[in-house]
Amino acid sequence: MGWIIAIIVGGVAGWLASMVMNRDASMGIIWNVIVGCIGSVIGNLIANQFGVGGSVQEFSLTGLLVAILGAIVLLAIVNLIQRGRVR
């Protein structure tokens, strides 16, 4: 049951992060879930450095915010890579 919650929260986090980064139109639901789940891992790595813990498998507001933060960081990195490749 924990992985189902992780996928749902990851999808919501990826969707919200894509809206913040203005990439919502170019991403589908599958990419939102992928970005949200990978962003959750990145967010947990960042949050653990500051002593904040949040797990996506146990739904909490802190876990969702950490996942959104990580997804935004991931999308910012992807934007920088794509911007450099276009030139």
PDB file of C-alpha atoms in Angstrom:
ATOM      1  CA  MET A   1       0.000   0.000   0.000  1.00  0.00           C
ATOM      2  CA  GLY A   2       2.940   2.335   0.658  1.00  0.00           C
ATOM      3  CA  TRP A   3       4.086   2.315  -2.945  1.00  0.00           C
ATOM      4  CA  ILE A   4       0.610   3.288  -4.166  1.00  0.00           C
ATOM      5  CA  ILE A   5       0.674   6.301  -1.849  1.00  0.00           C
ATOM      6  CA  ALA A   6       4.204   7.109  -3.041  1.00  0.00           C
ATOM      7  CA  ILE A   7       3.050   7.102  -6.679  1.00  0.00           C
ATOM      8  CA  ILE A   8       0.017   9.263  -5.959  1.00  0.00           C
ATOM      9  CA  VAL A   9       1.967  11.769  -3.852  1.00  0.00           C
ATOM     10  CA  GLY A  10       4.781  11.718  -6.421  1.00  0.00           C
ATOM     11  CA  GLY A  11       2.308  12.506  -9.188  1.00  0.00           C
ATOM     12  CA  VAL A  12       0.798  15.388  -7.237  1.00  0.00           C
ATOM     13  CA  ALA A  13       4.254  16.728  -6.341  1.00  0.00           C
ATOM     14  CA  GLY A  14       5.444  16.472  -9.949  1.00  0.00           C
ATOM     15  CA  TRP A  15       2.303  18.179 -11.217  1.00  0.00           C
ATOM     16  CA  LEU A  16       2.571  21.059  -8.736  1.00  0.00           C
ATOM     17  CA  ALA A  17       6.299  21.462  -9.442  1.00  0.00           C
ATOM     18  CA  SER A  18       5.668  21.514 -13.194  1.00  0.00           C
ATOM     19  CA  MET A  19       3.065  24.239 -12.686  1.00  0.00           C
ATOM     20  CA  VAL A  20       5.553  26.289 -10.629  1.00  0.00           C
ATOM     21  CA  MET A  21       8.259  25.865 -13.277  1.00  0.00           C
ATOM     22  CA  ASN A  22       5.868  26.563 -16.220  1.00  0.00           C
ATOM     23  CA  ARG A  23       6.420  23.121 -17.770  1.00  0.00           C
ATOM     24  CA  ASP A  24       2.919  21.767 -17.204  1.00  0.00           C
ATOM     25  CA  ALA A  25       1.917  21.847 -20.864  1.00  0.00           C
ATOM     26  CA  SER A  26       4.937  19.793 -21.980  1.00  0.00           C
ATOM     27  CA  MET A  27       4.608  17.052 -19.359  1.00  0.00           C
ATOM     28  CA  GLY A  28       2.094  14.238 -19.169  1.00  0.00           C
ATOM     29  CA  ILE A  29       0.885  12.325 -16.150  1.00  0.00           C
ATOM     30  CA  ILE A  30       3.637   9.703 -16.445  1.00  0.00           C
ATOM     31  CA  TRP A  31       6.372  12.355 -16.408  1.00  0.00           C
ATOM     32  CA  ASN A  32       4.696  14.085 -13.477  1.00  0.00           C
ATOM     33  CA  VAL A  33       4.861  10.846 -11.484  1.00  0.00           C
ATOM     34  CA  ILE A  34       8.487  10.211 -12.491  1.00  0.00           C
ATOM     35  CA  VAL A  35       9.566  13.768 -11.661  1.00  0.00           C
ATOM     36  CA  GLY A  36       7.659  13.677  -8.375  1.00  0.00           C
ATOM     37  CA  CYS A  37       9.184  10.364  -7.253  1.00  0.00           C
ATOM     38  CA  ILE A  38      12.747  11.317  -8.231  1.00  0.00           C
ATOM     39  CA  GLY A  39      12.148  14.787  -6.769  1.00  0.00           C
ATOM     40  CA  SER A  40      11.062  13.180  -3.527  1.00  0.00           C
ATOM     41  CA  VAL A  41      14.416  11.435  -3.253  1.00  0.00           C
ATOM     42  CA  ILE A  42      16.260  14.677  -4.035  1.00  0.00           C
ATOM     43  CA  GLY A  43      14.065  16.593  -1.596  1.00  0.00           C
ATOM     44  CA  ASN A  44      14.734  14.079   1.171  1.00  0.00           C
ATOM     45  CA  LEU A  45      18.482  14.378   0.573  1.00  0.00           C
ATOM     46  CA  ILE A  46      18.215  18.159   0.882  1.00  0.00           C
ATOM     47  CA  ALA A  47      15.825  18.090   3.847  1.00  0.00           C
ATOM     48  CA  ASN A  48      17.946  15.610   5.796  1.00  0.00           C
ATOM     49  CA  GLN A  49      20.830  18.097   5.675  1.00  0.00           C
ATOM     50  CA  PHE A  50      18.644  20.531   7.621  1.00  0.00           C
ATOM     51  CA  GLY A  51      17.221  17.948  10.004  1.00  0.00           C
ATOM     52  CA  VAL A  52      13.782  17.889   8.417  1.00  0.00           C
ATOM     53  CA  GLY A  53      12.385  14.481   7.645  1.00  0.00           C
ATOM     54  CA  GLY A  54       9.462  13.654   5.442  1.00  0.00           C
ATOM     55  CA  SER A  55       8.443  10.340   3.961  1.00  0.00           C
ATOM     56  CA  VAL A  56       6.247  10.046   0.916  1.00  0.00           C
ATOM     57  CA  GLN A  57       5.158   6.540   1.903  1.00  0.00           C
ATOM     58  CA  GLU A  58       3.505   7.924   5.026  1.00  0.00           C
ATOM     59  CA  PHE A  59       1.407  10.771   3.695  1.00  0.00           C
ATOM     60  CA  SER A  60       2.099  13.996   5.540  1.00  0.00           C
ATOM     61  CA  LEU A  61       2.212  17.652   4.632  1.00  0.00           C
ATOM     62  CA  THR A  62       5.953  17.750   5.342  1.00  0.00           C
ATOM     63  CA  GLY A  63       6.554  14.806   3.006  1.00  0.00           C
ATOM     64  CA  LEU A  64       4.531  16.468   0.255  1.00  0.00           C
ATOM     65  CA  LEU A  65       6.383  19.777   0.641  1.00  0.00           C
ATOM     66  CA  VAL A  66       9.748  17.999   0.587  1.00  0.00           C
ATOM     67  CA  ALA A  67       8.718  16.118  -2.572  1.00  0.00           C
ATOM     68  CA  ILE A  68       7.595  19.349  -4.254  1.00  0.00           C
ATOM     69  CA  LEU A  69      10.865  21.070  -3.315  1.00  0.00           C
ATOM     70  CA  GLY A  70      12.885  18.188  -4.758  1.00  0.00           C
ATOM     71  CA  ALA A  71      10.797  18.109  -7.935  1.00  0.00           C
ATOM     72  CA  ILE A  72      11.319  21.854  -8.419  1.00  0.00           C
ATOM     73  CA  VAL A  73      15.074  21.378  -7.995  1.00  0.00           C
ATOM     74  CA  LEU A  74      15.003  18.514 -10.527  1.00  0.00           C
ATOM     75  CA  LEU A  75      13.031  20.560 -13.061  1.00  0.00           C
ATOM     76  CA  ALA A  76      15.393  23.520 -12.596  1.00  0.00           C
ATOM     77  CA  ILE A  77      18.358  21.253 -13.369  1.00  0.00           C
ATOM     78  CA  VAL A  78      16.574  19.858 -16.445  1.00  0.00           C
ATOM     79  CA  ASN A  79      15.793  23.415 -17.613  1.00  0.00           C
ATOM     80  CA  LEU A  80      19.462  24.395 -17.286  1.00  0.00           C
ATOM     81  CA  ILE A  81      20.597  21.333 -19.236  1.00  0.00           C
ATOM     82  CA  GLN A  82      18.037  21.886 -21.998  1.00  0.00           C
ATOM     83  CA  ARG A  83      18.867  25.575 -22.229  1.00  0.00           C
ATOM     84  CA  GLY A  84      22.552  24.761 -22.717  1.00  0.00           C
ATOM     85  CA  ARG A  85      21.809  22.113 -25.351  1.00  0.00           C
ATOM     86  CA  VAL A  86      19.745  24.449 -27.562  1.00  0.00           C
ATOM     87  CA  ARG A  87      22.638  26.816 -28.240  1.00  0.00           C
TER      88      ARG A  87
END
